[in-house]
Coordinates of C-alpha atoms in Angstrom, one line a residue:
M1 CA 54.8 -1.5 -32.1
K2 CA 52.2 -1.7 -29.4
D3 CA 48.5 -2.3 -29.7
Y4 CA 45.8 -0.4 -27.8
A5 CA 45.7 -2.7 -24.7
D6 CA 49.7 -2.4 -24.4
A7 CA 49.3 1.3 -24.8
I8 CA 47.0 1.7 -21.8
S9 CA 48.4 -1.1 -19.7
F10 CA 49.8 1.5 -17.2
L11 CA 46.1 2.1 -16.1
G12 CA 45.8 -1.5 -14.7
E13 CA 42.7 -3.5 -15.2
W14 CA 40.6 -2.8 -12.2
G15 CA 41.2 0.7 -11.0
C16 CA 38.7 3.4 -9.9
F17 CA 38.0 4.4 -13.6
Q18 CA 37.3 0.8 -14.7
Q19 CA 35.1 0.2 -11.8
T20 CA 33.1 3.4 -12.4
V21 CA 32.7 2.5 -16.1
F22 CA 31.8 -1.1 -15.4
F23 CA 29.1 -0.5 -12.8
L24 CA 27.5 2.6 -14.4
L25 CA 27.2 0.9 -17.8
C26 CA 25.7 -2.2 -16.1
A27 CA 23.2 0.2 -14.4
S28 CA 22.3 1.8 -17.9
I29 CA 21.4 -1.6 -19.2
M30 CA 18.8 -2.5 -16.3
P31 CA 15.9 -0.6 -18.1
N32 CA 16.2 -3.1 -21.0
G33 CA 15.4 -5.9 -18.6
F34 CA 12.1 -4.5 -17.4
G35 CA 11.4 -2.8 -20.7
A36 CA 11.8 -5.9 -22.9
F37 CA 9.0 -7.8 -20.9
N38 CA 6.5 -5.3 -19.4
L39 CA 4.1 -6.3 -22.2
V40 CA 3.6 -9.4 -20.3
F41 CA 1.7 -7.4 -17.8
L42 CA 0.4 -4.6 -20.1
T43 CA -1.3 -6.9 -22.5
D44 CA -2.5 -9.5 -20.1
T45 CA -6.1 -10.3 -20.6
P46 CA -8.1 -10.7 -17.4
S47 CA -11.3 -12.8 -17.1
H48 CA -14.3 -10.9 -18.6
H49 CA -17.8 -11.3 -19.8
C50 CA -20.4 -9.1 -21.4
L51 CA -21.4 -6.2 -19.3
V52 CA -25.2 -6.2 -18.0
P53 CA -26.5 -2.7 -17.5
G54 CA -28.3 -2.0 -14.3
I55 CA -31.7 -3.2 -15.1
N56 CA -34.4 -5.0 -13.1
L57 CA -33.8 -8.6 -13.4
T58 CA -34.3 -11.5 -10.9
E59 CA -31.3 -13.0 -9.2
D60 CA -31.7 -16.2 -11.3
W61 CA -31.7 -14.3 -14.6
L62 CA -28.7 -12.2 -13.5
K63 CA -26.7 -15.4 -12.9
S64 CA -27.9 -17.0 -16.1
I65 CA -27.8 -14.2 -18.7
I66 CA -24.2 -15.1 -19.6
P67 CA -24.0 -18.4 -21.6
I68 CA -21.8 -21.3 -20.5
T69 CA -19.1 -22.4 -22.8
V70 CA -16.5 -25.2 -22.7
V71 CA -12.8 -24.1 -23.1
N72 CA -10.1 -26.8 -22.9
G73 CA -12.5 -29.2 -21.3
R74 CA -13.7 -26.8 -18.7
E75 CA -16.9 -24.8 -18.4
E76 CA -16.7 -21.2 -18.0
L77 CA -18.8 -18.1 -18.8
S78 CA -18.8 -16.9 -22.3
R79 CA -16.4 -13.9 -22.8
C80 CA -18.0 -12.5 -26.0
R81 CA -21.7 -13.5 -26.0
R82 CA -24.8 -13.0 -23.8
Y83 CA -28.5 -13.8 -24.2
R84 CA -30.5 -11.1 -25.8
L85 CA -31.2 -8.5 -23.1
D86 CA -34.8 -7.7 -24.2
L87 CA -35.8 -11.3 -24.3
V88 CA -34.4 -11.9 -20.8
K89 CA -36.0 -8.8 -19.5
N90 CA -39.5 -9.9 -20.7
L91 CA -39.0 -13.4 -19.3
S92 CA -37.9 -12.1 -16.0
A93 CA -40.9 -9.7 -15.8
Q94 CA -43.2 -12.7 -16.4
G95 CA -41.7 -14.6 -13.4
Y96 CA -40.1 -17.3 -15.6
I97 CA -37.2 -19.2 -14.1
P98 CA -34.2 -20.2 -16.3
G99 CA -33.6 -23.8 -16.5
R100 CA -37.0 -24.7 -15.1
D101 CA -39.4 -22.7 -17.2
V102 CA -37.1 -21.7 -20.0
N103 CA -34.5 -23.9 -21.8
L104 CA -31.5 -21.5 -22.1
T105 CA -30.0 -23.3 -25.1
D106 CA -33.2 -22.2 -27.1
L107 CA -32.6 -18.4 -26.3
E108 CA -31.1 -16.1 -29.0
E109 CA -27.6 -14.7 -28.2
E110 CA -26.1 -11.3 -29.0
S111 CA -22.7 -9.7 -28.7
C112 CA -21.4 -7.6 -25.9
V113 CA -23.1 -4.5 -27.2
D114 CA -22.9 -2.6 -23.8
G115 CA -19.2 -3.5 -23.2
W116 CA -17.4 -5.8 -20.9
S117 CA -17.1 -6.4 -17.3
Y118 CA -13.4 -7.3 -16.3
S119 CA -12.3 -9.2 -13.3
K120 CA -10.1 -7.1 -10.9
D121 CA -8.7 -10.1 -9.0
I122 CA -5.3 -9.7 -10.6
Y123 CA -5.2 -6.3 -12.3
Q124 CA -6.9 -3.0 -11.8
S125 CA -6.4 -2.4 -15.5
T126 CA -4.3 -3.3 -18.5
I127 CA -4.3 -1.9 -22.0
V128 CA -6.6 -4.7 -22.8
T129 CA -9.4 -3.4 -20.4
E130 CA -8.4 0.1 -21.2
F131 CA -9.1 -0.1 -25.1
D132 CA -11.3 -3.2 -24.9
L133 CA -9.0 -5.4 -26.9
V134 CA -11.1 -8.5 -26.5
C135 CA -13.3 -10.7 -28.7
G136 CA -13.4 -9.1 -32.2
E137 CA -10.5 -6.8 -31.3
Q138 CA -8.4 -9.6 -29.7
W139 CA -6.0 -9.7 -32.8
K140 CA -4.7 -6.4 -31.6
V141 CA -3.1 -7.9 -28.4
P142 CA -0.5 -10.0 -30.2
F143 CA -0.2 -7.2 -32.9
T144 CA 0.8 -4.8 -30.1
S145 CA 3.8 -7.1 -29.2
T146 CA 4.7 -7.4 -32.9
V147 CA 4.9 -3.6 -33.3
F148 CA 7.1 -3.4 -30.3
F149 CA 9.5 -6.0 -31.7
V150 CA 9.4 -4.2 -35.2
G151 CA 10.6 -1.1 -33.3
V152 CA 13.3 -3.1 -31.5
L153 CA 14.5 -4.5 -34.9
C154 CA 14.6 -1.1 -36.5
G155 CA 16.6 0.4 -33.6
S156 CA 19.0 -2.6 -33.7
F157 CA 19.6 -2.0 -37.4
F158 CA 20.1 1.8 -37.3
S159 CA 21.9 2.2 -33.8
G160 CA 24.9 0.2 -35.0
P161 CA 25.9 2.4 -38.0
L162 CA 25.0 5.5 -36.0
A163 CA 27.3 4.4 -33.3
D164 CA 30.1 3.7 -35.7
R165 CA 29.7 7.1 -37.3
Y166 CA 28.8 9.5 -34.4
G167 CA 30.2 7.6 -31.4
R168 CA 29.1 5.0 -28.8
K169 CA 28.2 7.5 -26.1
P170 CA 25.9 9.7 -27.9
V171 CA 23.8 6.7 -29.3
L172 CA 23.9 5.1 -25.8
F173 CA 22.1 8.1 -24.2
A174 CA 19.9 8.7 -27.1
T175 CA 18.5 5.1 -27.0
L176 CA 18.1 5.3 -23.1
A177 CA 16.2 8.6 -23.6
A178 CA 13.9 7.0 -26.1
Q179 CA 13.1 4.3 -23.7
T180 CA 12.4 6.7 -20.8
V181 CA 10.4 9.3 -22.8
F182 CA 8.2 7.1 -24.8
T183 CA 7.6 4.8 -21.8
F184 CA 6.5 7.9 -19.9
V185 CA 4.2 9.6 -22.7
A186 CA 2.5 6.2 -23.4
V187 CA 0.7 6.7 -20.0
F188 CA -1.2 9.4 -21.6
S189 CA -2.3 7.4 -24.5
T190 CA -6.1 8.0 -25.3
S191 CA -6.4 5.3 -28.0
W192 CA -4.9 2.1 -28.9
I193 CA -3.4 3.6 -32.0
M194 CA -1.7 6.3 -30.0
F195 CA -0.3 3.7 -27.6
L196 CA 1.0 1.7 -30.5
I197 CA 2.9 4.7 -31.9
F198 CA 4.6 5.4 -28.6
L199 CA 5.4 1.7 -28.1
F200 CA 7.1 1.6 -31.6
F201 CA 9.4 4.5 -30.7
N202 CA 9.9 2.9 -27.3
G203 CA 11.2 -0.2 -29.1
L204 CA 13.8 1.8 -31.1
G205 CA 15.7 2.3 -27.7
Q206 CA 15.3 -1.2 -26.5
I207 CA 18.3 -3.5 -26.9
S208 CA 19.9 -0.8 -28.9
N209 CA 20.9 0.8 -25.6
F210 CA 22.1 -2.8 -24.5
V211 CA 24.2 -3.1 -27.6
S212 CA 25.6 0.5 -27.3
A213 CA 26.6 -0.1 -23.6
L214 CA 28.1 -3.4 -24.4
V215 CA 30.3 -2.2 -27.2
L216 CA 31.3 0.9 -25.2
G217 CA 32.4 -1.2 -22.2
A218 CA 34.1 -3.8 -24.3
E219 CA 36.3 -1.1 -26.0
I220 CA 37.2 0.7 -22.8
L221 CA 37.8 -2.4 -20.5
T222 CA 40.6 -4.7 -21.2
G223 CA 41.7 -8.3 -20.2
N224 CA 39.5 -10.6 -17.9
I225 CA 37.5 -7.5 -16.9
R226 CA 36.3 -7.0 -20.5
I227 CA 35.2 -10.6 -20.5
L228 CA 33.5 -10.2 -17.2
Y229 CA 31.6 -7.2 -18.3
S230 CA 30.7 -8.5 -21.8
S231 CA 29.2 -11.7 -20.4
L232 CA 28.3 -11.7 -16.8
G233 CA 28.1 -8.1 -15.9
T234 CA 25.7 -6.9 -18.8
C235 CA 23.6 -9.9 -18.7
L236 CA 23.2 -9.9 -14.9
A237 CA 22.1 -6.2 -15.1
F238 CA 19.5 -7.3 -17.7
A239 CA 18.3 -10.1 -15.5
L240 CA 18.1 -7.8 -12.3
G241 CA 16.0 -5.3 -14.4
Y242 CA 13.8 -8.3 -15.5
M243 CA 13.4 -9.3 -11.8
I244 CA 12.5 -5.8 -10.8
L245 CA 9.5 -5.8 -13.4
P246 CA 7.2 -8.4 -11.6
L247 CA 7.9 -6.8 -8.2
C248 CA 6.8 -3.5 -9.5
A249 CA 3.7 -5.1 -11.2
Y250 CA 2.8 -6.9 -8.1
F251 CA 2.4 -3.7 -6.1
L252 CA 1.1 -1.6 -9.0
R253 CA -1.7 -3.4 -10.6
D254 CA -2.9 -0.8 -13.2
W255 CA -0.8 -0.2 -16.4
K256 CA -0.4 3.5 -16.1
S257 CA 1.1 3.4 -12.7
L258 CA 3.4 0.5 -13.8
L259 CA 4.7 2.5 -16.7
L260 CA 5.2 5.6 -14.6
A261 CA 7.3 3.5 -12.1
L262 CA 9.4 2.1 -15.0
S263 CA 10.1 5.4 -16.5
V264 CA 10.4 8.2 -14.0
P265 CA 13.4 6.6 -12.0
C266 CA 15.4 6.6 -15.3
L267 CA 15.9 10.2 -14.9
V268 CA 18.8 9.3 -12.6
Y269 CA 20.9 8.4 -15.7
I270 CA 21.0 12.1 -16.9
P271 CA 24.2 12.8 -14.7
L272 CA 26.1 9.9 -16.4
W273 CA 26.5 11.9 -19.5
W274 CA 29.2 13.9 -17.6
I275 CA 30.8 10.9 -16.0
L276 CA 31.0 8.2 -18.7
P277 CA 33.6 8.8 -21.4
E278 CA 33.6 8.2 -25.1
S279 CA 35.4 5.0 -26.5
P280 CA 39.1 5.8 -26.8
R281 CA 39.2 3.1 -29.5
W282 CA 36.5 4.7 -31.5
L283 CA 38.2 8.1 -31.2
L284 CA 41.4 6.7 -32.4
S285 CA 39.8 5.0 -35.2
K286 CA 38.4 8.4 -36.3
G287 CA 41.9 10.1 -36.0
R288 CA 40.8 12.0 -32.9
N289 CA 43.9 11.1 -31.0
E290 CA 44.0 14.1 -28.8
E291 CA 40.5 13.4 -27.4
A292 CA 41.4 9.8 -26.9
E293 CA 44.5 10.7 -24.9
A294 CA 42.3 13.1 -22.8
V295 CA 40.0 10.3 -21.8
V296 CA 43.1 8.1 -20.9
R297 CA 44.8 10.9 -18.8
K298 CA 41.6 11.3 -17.0
A299 CA 41.4 7.6 -16.3
A300 CA 44.9 7.8 -15.1
E301 CA 44.0 10.6 -12.6
W302 CA 41.1 8.5 -11.3
N303 CA 43.4 5.4 -10.8
K304 CA 46.1 7.6 -9.4
V305 CA 48.7 6.5 -11.8
Q306 CA 51.2 8.4 -13.9
A307 CA 50.6 8.6 -17.6
P308 CA 53.4 8.7 -20.1
A309 CA 54.1 11.9 -22.0
V310 CA 52.6 10.5 -25.2
V311 CA 50.1 7.6 -24.4
F312 CA 49.8 6.3 -27.9
E313 CA 53.3 6.7 -29.1
D314 CA 54.3 3.7 -31.3
C315 CA 50.8 2.4 -30.9
Y316 CA 49.4 0.5 -33.9
I317 CA 45.8 2.1 -34.1
P318 CA 45.5 3.1 -37.9
N319 CA 42.8 5.5 -38.8
S320 CA 40.0 4.4 -41.0
P321 CA 40.8 4.9 -44.8
K322 CA 37.2 5.5 -45.4
E323 CA 35.1 8.2 -43.9
N324 CA 32.3 6.0 -42.9
Y325 CA 31.4 2.3 -43.0
S326 CA 28.0 0.7 -43.3
A327 CA 26.4 -2.5 -43.1
L328 CA 27.3 -3.2 -46.7
D329 CA 30.9 -3.4 -45.7
L330 CA 29.9 -6.6 -43.8
L331 CA 29.2 -8.3 -47.1
R332 CA 31.9 -6.9 -49.5
E333 CA 34.6 -9.4 -48.7
S334 CA 34.0 -13.1 -49.0
S335 CA 35.6 -13.9 -45.7
I336 CA 33.8 -11.2 -43.8
R337 CA 30.5 -12.1 -45.6
T338 CA 30.7 -15.7 -44.4
T339 CA 31.2 -14.7 -40.8
T340 CA 28.4 -12.2 -41.0
V341 CA 25.9 -14.6 -42.5
V342 CA 26.7 -17.4 -40.1
L343 CA 26.5 -15.0 -37.2
C344 CA 23.1 -13.7 -38.4
L345 CA 21.9 -17.4 -38.5
V346 CA 23.2 -18.1 -35.1
A347 CA 21.7 -14.9 -33.5
F348 CA 18.3 -15.7 -35.3
T349 CA 18.3 -19.3 -33.9
L350 CA 19.3 -18.3 -30.4
T351 CA 16.8 -15.4 -30.2
T352 CA 14.0 -17.5 -31.4
G353 CA 14.7 -20.3 -29.0
Y354 CA 15.3 -17.7 -26.1
Y355 CA 11.9 -16.0 -26.6
S356 CA 10.0 -19.1 -27.5
L357 CA 11.1 -20.9 -24.3
N358 CA 10.7 -17.8 -22.3
F359 CA 7.0 -17.3 -23.3
N360 CA 6.5 -21.0 -22.8
T361 CA 7.9 -21.1 -19.2
A362 CA 6.3 -17.8 -18.2
Q363 CA 3.2 -20.2 -17.6
L364 CA 5.0 -22.1 -14.8
H365 CA 2.5 -20.9 -12.2
A366 CA -0.9 -19.6 -12.1
D367 CA 0.3 -16.4 -10.5
P368 CA 1.8 -14.2 -13.4
F369 CA 4.0 -12.3 -11.2
L370 CA 5.6 -15.4 -9.7
S371 CA 5.8 -16.8 -13.3
C372 CA 7.7 -13.8 -14.6
F373 CA 10.0 -13.7 -11.5
I374 CA 10.9 -17.5 -11.9
S375 CA 11.5 -16.9 -15.6
A376 CA 14.0 -14.2 -14.8
V377 CA 15.7 -16.0 -12.0
V378 CA 16.4 -19.1 -14.0
E379 CA 18.6 -17.0 -16.5
I380 CA 21.2 -16.3 -13.9
P381 CA 22.8 -19.8 -14.1
G382 CA 23.0 -19.4 -18.0
Y383 CA 24.7 -16.0 -17.7
V384 CA 27.2 -17.4 -15.0
S385 CA 28.0 -20.3 -17.4
S386 CA 28.5 -17.9 -20.3
W387 CA 31.0 -16.0 -18.3
I388 CA 33.0 -19.2 -17.3
S389 CA 32.8 -20.3 -20.9
L390 CA 34.3 -17.0 -22.2
R391 CA 37.1 -17.2 -19.6
C392 CA 38.1 -20.8 -20.1
F393 CA 36.9 -22.1 -23.4
P394 CA 37.2 -21.4 -27.1
R395 CA 34.2 -19.5 -28.6
R396 CA 33.3 -21.7 -31.5
P397 CA 33.2 -25.1 -29.7
S398 CA 31.2 -23.4 -27.0
V399 CA 28.6 -22.0 -29.3
I400 CA 28.2 -25.3 -31.1
G401 CA 28.0 -27.4 -28.0
L402 CA 25.2 -25.1 -26.7
L403 CA 23.3 -25.3 -29.8
I404 CA 23.4 -29.1 -29.8
C405 CA 22.4 -29.2 -26.1
G406 CA 19.5 -27.0 -26.7
A407 CA 18.2 -29.1 -29.7
A408 CA 18.9 -32.4 -28.0
F409 CA 16.5 -31.6 -25.1
L410 CA 13.9 -30.1 -27.4
F411 CA 13.8 -33.5 -29.1
L412 CA 13.9 -35.5 -25.9
I413 CA 10.8 -33.7 -24.7
Q414 CA 8.8 -35.5 -27.4
L415 CA 9.7 -38.9 -25.8
V416 CA 8.2 -38.1 -22.3
P417 CA 4.8 -39.4 -21.5
E418 CA 2.1 -36.9 -20.8
H419 CA 1.7 -37.9 -17.2
L420 CA 5.3 -37.1 -16.6
S421 CA 4.8 -33.4 -17.0
S422 CA 7.6 -32.4 -14.3
L423 CA 10.1 -34.4 -16.4
A424 CA 9.1 -32.5 -19.7
L425 CA 9.3 -29.3 -17.7
T426 CA 12.7 -30.0 -16.6
L427 CA 14.0 -30.9 -20.0
E428 CA 12.5 -27.6 -21.3
M429 CA 14.2 -25.5 -18.6
I430 CA 17.6 -27.3 -19.5
S431 CA 17.0 -26.4 -23.0
K432 CA 16.2 -22.8 -22.0
Y433 CA 19.4 -22.7 -20.1
A434 CA 21.4 -23.7 -23.1
F435 CA 19.7 -21.0 -25.3
T436 CA 20.2 -18.3 -22.6
T437 CA 23.9 -19.1 -22.2
G438 CA 24.4 -19.0 -26.0
F439 CA 22.3 -15.8 -26.2
S440 CA 24.5 -14.3 -23.7
L441 CA 27.8 -15.6 -25.1
M442 CA 27.1 -14.4 -28.6
F443 CA 27.2 -10.6 -27.7
A444 CA 30.8 -10.9 -26.5
Y445 CA 31.8 -13.2 -29.3
T446 CA 30.4 -10.9 -32.0
T447 CA 32.3 -7.9 -30.4
E448 CA 35.5 -10.0 -30.6
L449 CA 35.2 -10.8 -34.3
Y450 CA 34.9 -7.4 -35.8
P451 CA 37.3 -4.5 -36.0
T452 CA 36.6 -1.2 -34.2
V453 CA 35.4 0.6 -37.4
L454 CA 32.6 -2.1 -38.0
R455 CA 32.1 -3.5 -34.5
N456 CA 28.8 -1.6 -33.5
T457 CA 27.5 -1.9 -37.1
A458 CA 28.2 -5.8 -37.0
T459 CA 26.7 -6.1 -33.5
G460 CA 23.6 -4.0 -34.5
T461 CA 23.2 -6.0 -37.8
T462 CA 23.4 -9.4 -36.3
N463 CA 21.2 -8.3 -33.5
T464 CA 18.7 -6.9 -36.0
V465 CA 18.4 -10.2 -37.8
G466 CA 18.2 -11.9 -34.4
R467 CA 15.3 -9.8 -33.7
L468 CA 13.4 -11.3 -36.4
G469 CA 13.3 -14.4 -34.3
S470 CA 11.4 -12.6 -31.5
C471 CA 8.9 -11.3 -34.1
I472 CA 8.0 -14.8 -35.4
T473 CA 7.9 -16.3 -31.9
P474 CA 4.1 -15.9 -31.6
F475 CA 3.7 -17.6 -35.0
L476 CA 6.0 -20.5 -34.1
L477 CA 4.2 -21.2 -30.9
S478 CA 0.9 -21.1 -32.5
L479 CA 1.9 -24.1 -34.6
S480 CA 0.9 -26.3 -31.5
S481 CA -2.7 -25.8 -32.5
Y482 CA -2.0 -28.2 -35.5
F483 CA 0.5 -30.5 -33.7
K484 CA 1.5 -30.1 -30.0
S485 CA 5.1 -30.8 -30.6
L486 CA 5.6 -29.0 -33.8
P487 CA 7.1 -25.8 -32.4
Y488 CA 9.7 -28.0 -30.4
I489 CA 10.6 -30.0 -33.6
T490 CA 10.8 -26.9 -35.9
L491 CA 13.1 -25.2 -33.4
G492 CA 15.1 -28.3 -32.8
I493 CA 15.8 -28.7 -36.6
L494 CA 16.8 -25.1 -37.0
T495 CA 19.2 -25.3 -34.1
V496 CA 21.0 -28.5 -35.6
V497 CA 21.3 -26.9 -39.0
T498 CA 22.8 -23.7 -37.3
A499 CA 25.2 -25.8 -35.1
F500 CA 26.8 -27.2 -38.3
A501 CA 26.9 -23.7 -39.9
A502 CA 28.8 -22.4 -36.9
L503 CA 31.8 -24.6 -37.8
L504 CA 32.6 -21.8 -40.4
L505 CA 33.2 -19.1 -37.7
P506 CA 36.7 -18.1 -36.8
E507 CA 38.0 -18.4 -33.3
T508 CA 38.8 -15.4 -31.0
Y509 CA 39.8 -17.2 -27.8
Q510 CA 42.9 -15.4 -26.2
Q511 CA 43.3 -13.0 -29.0
P512 CA 43.1 -9.2 -28.9
L513 CA 40.3 -7.1 -30.5
P514 CA 40.9 -6.5 -34.2
E515 CA 41.4 -2.7 -35.0
T516 CA 41.2 -2.8 -38.7
V517 CA 39.4 -4.8 -41.4
Q518 CA 42.7 -6.3 -42.6
Q519 CA 43.3 -7.7 -39.2
M520 CA 39.9 -9.4 -39.2
Q521 CA 40.5 -11.0 -42.6
E522 CA 43.9 -12.3 -41.3
R523 CA 42.2 -13.9 -38.4
Q524 CA 40.1 -16.0 -40.9
R525 CA 43.0 -17.9 -41.8
F526 CA 43.4 -19.5 -38.6
K527 CA 41.0 -22.0 -37.0
C528 CA 42.2 -21.9 -33.4
P529 CA 44.7 -20.2 -31.0
S530 CA 47.0 -23.3 -31.4
C531 CA 47.1 -22.9 -35.1
T532 CA 48.2 -19.1 -34.5
R533 CA 50.9 -20.3 -32.4
R534 CA 52.2 -22.8 -34.9
N535 CA 52.1 -20.0 -37.6
K536 CA 53.9 -17.3 -35.6
S537 CA 56.3 -16.4 -38.3
A538 CA 53.3 -15.7 -40.7
T539 CA 51.1 -13.7 -38.1
P540 CA 51.2 -10.1 -37.8
R541 CA 52.5 -8.6 -34.6
V542 CA 48.9 -7.3 -33.6
L543 CA 47.8 -10.9 -33.3
L544 CA 50.7 -12.0 -30.9
D545 CA 50.0 -9.4 -28.1
S546 CA 49.2 -10.5 -24.6
P547 CA 46.0 -12.6 -24.2
L548 CA 42.8 -10.8 -23.2

């Protein structure tokens, strides 16, 4: 009896059909790259001080009306206070000179009742300058990011079950449409609340599109091409979108133009609806064999090969015994429950480390555009390493090794003297490399662990828990105000604990994707591929098919 990979082996691994699916799905992931981090520029706060309306003041008083404050050991103009305008006006009219005739420290101050004057050296406008999110309203800036990540979290949770119920393709395009539409309409926001609402719905499509595209490609492609797509292809597409963001932001310095530039070009994805197919694996799991065969026959035409009379004859792709599966099915059986809980912990830790170190290394340079570009470029070695690891090494030891590596360098940073800042930065970048590699690897690992009927639900659920890490990142980084190294130590301890928990994960290296819950449960019995070979007589036929 053949499995799915054997049934479609006549197509080959890298024909015209597979190439089209590979590159078009990668292209659909690019908006996640610039959409996930555009808040870096949209919520940036330029230099500002209280606005002084056009009144008749001497040049000396115009220069002195804003108090001087000390921030991090440096003197700068106060951002939220000014000397009382009526007092300054009277003193200026009487010919008094500040600093000589008047002691400025004795003057009464007031808040910025006339608004603020914002520097335009870097940005023409951001949502901070648009809605005056400074001083007493400054809390709205991090809250804006939190709302976005809550939207991402909700989208990750609901998109998985929806994709398992209604199909990978509809959810892929629905989430892509959500990103495009709500990024565009946010341009017309007339208040911070309105912008926040649009941002939340934008977040629903973020990453959910990535997961849907990842699962769709992983189920259509086979062999080493599937590994290439699940690791290097998808992640490099994300990184490319990430690198496009600072380039657009550099030439478009106002937030509305930037959002338009990031949304309107996404209309080119509309024709992909008629090009990209639904997952044949998912169609088979739903008993829609004729539609699955139609997809495969179309692929045979594209690849110019002859399809057999019956494509899935003697193919072991059982239909789901239940109408619908939900996230609860990830917790019903003890073996699946253990895998799910550990995967959620690993996803949470890697996501927390990834975003924490990304936000930290975003300050590598005074130029925010260059900082963002560097932060994107340094992820490429991590993605390449993830691909090599998936091709050549077992999954579980790879995940554990990356977690230990990431934690080790976080602890080593504490031993570096303050004057060796370049060494500390190097160690932090190595730790970021480890978290980025693990972050990328886990997407492919998760798709390999779960059967077709639960794959998107499991990927969405673990990704949802992981997104909690991105939500707490601002709070984790704020611990540095109590003790500078506390964020590193906290993250390092969490990572070490997670590395030990990962020992409970099953191995998937050189094993085919499970099609049923029973096959997944059977896999829990074996710790590694060598164990599988030693237990051939007790292993179902589906686990002995040709390697990925």
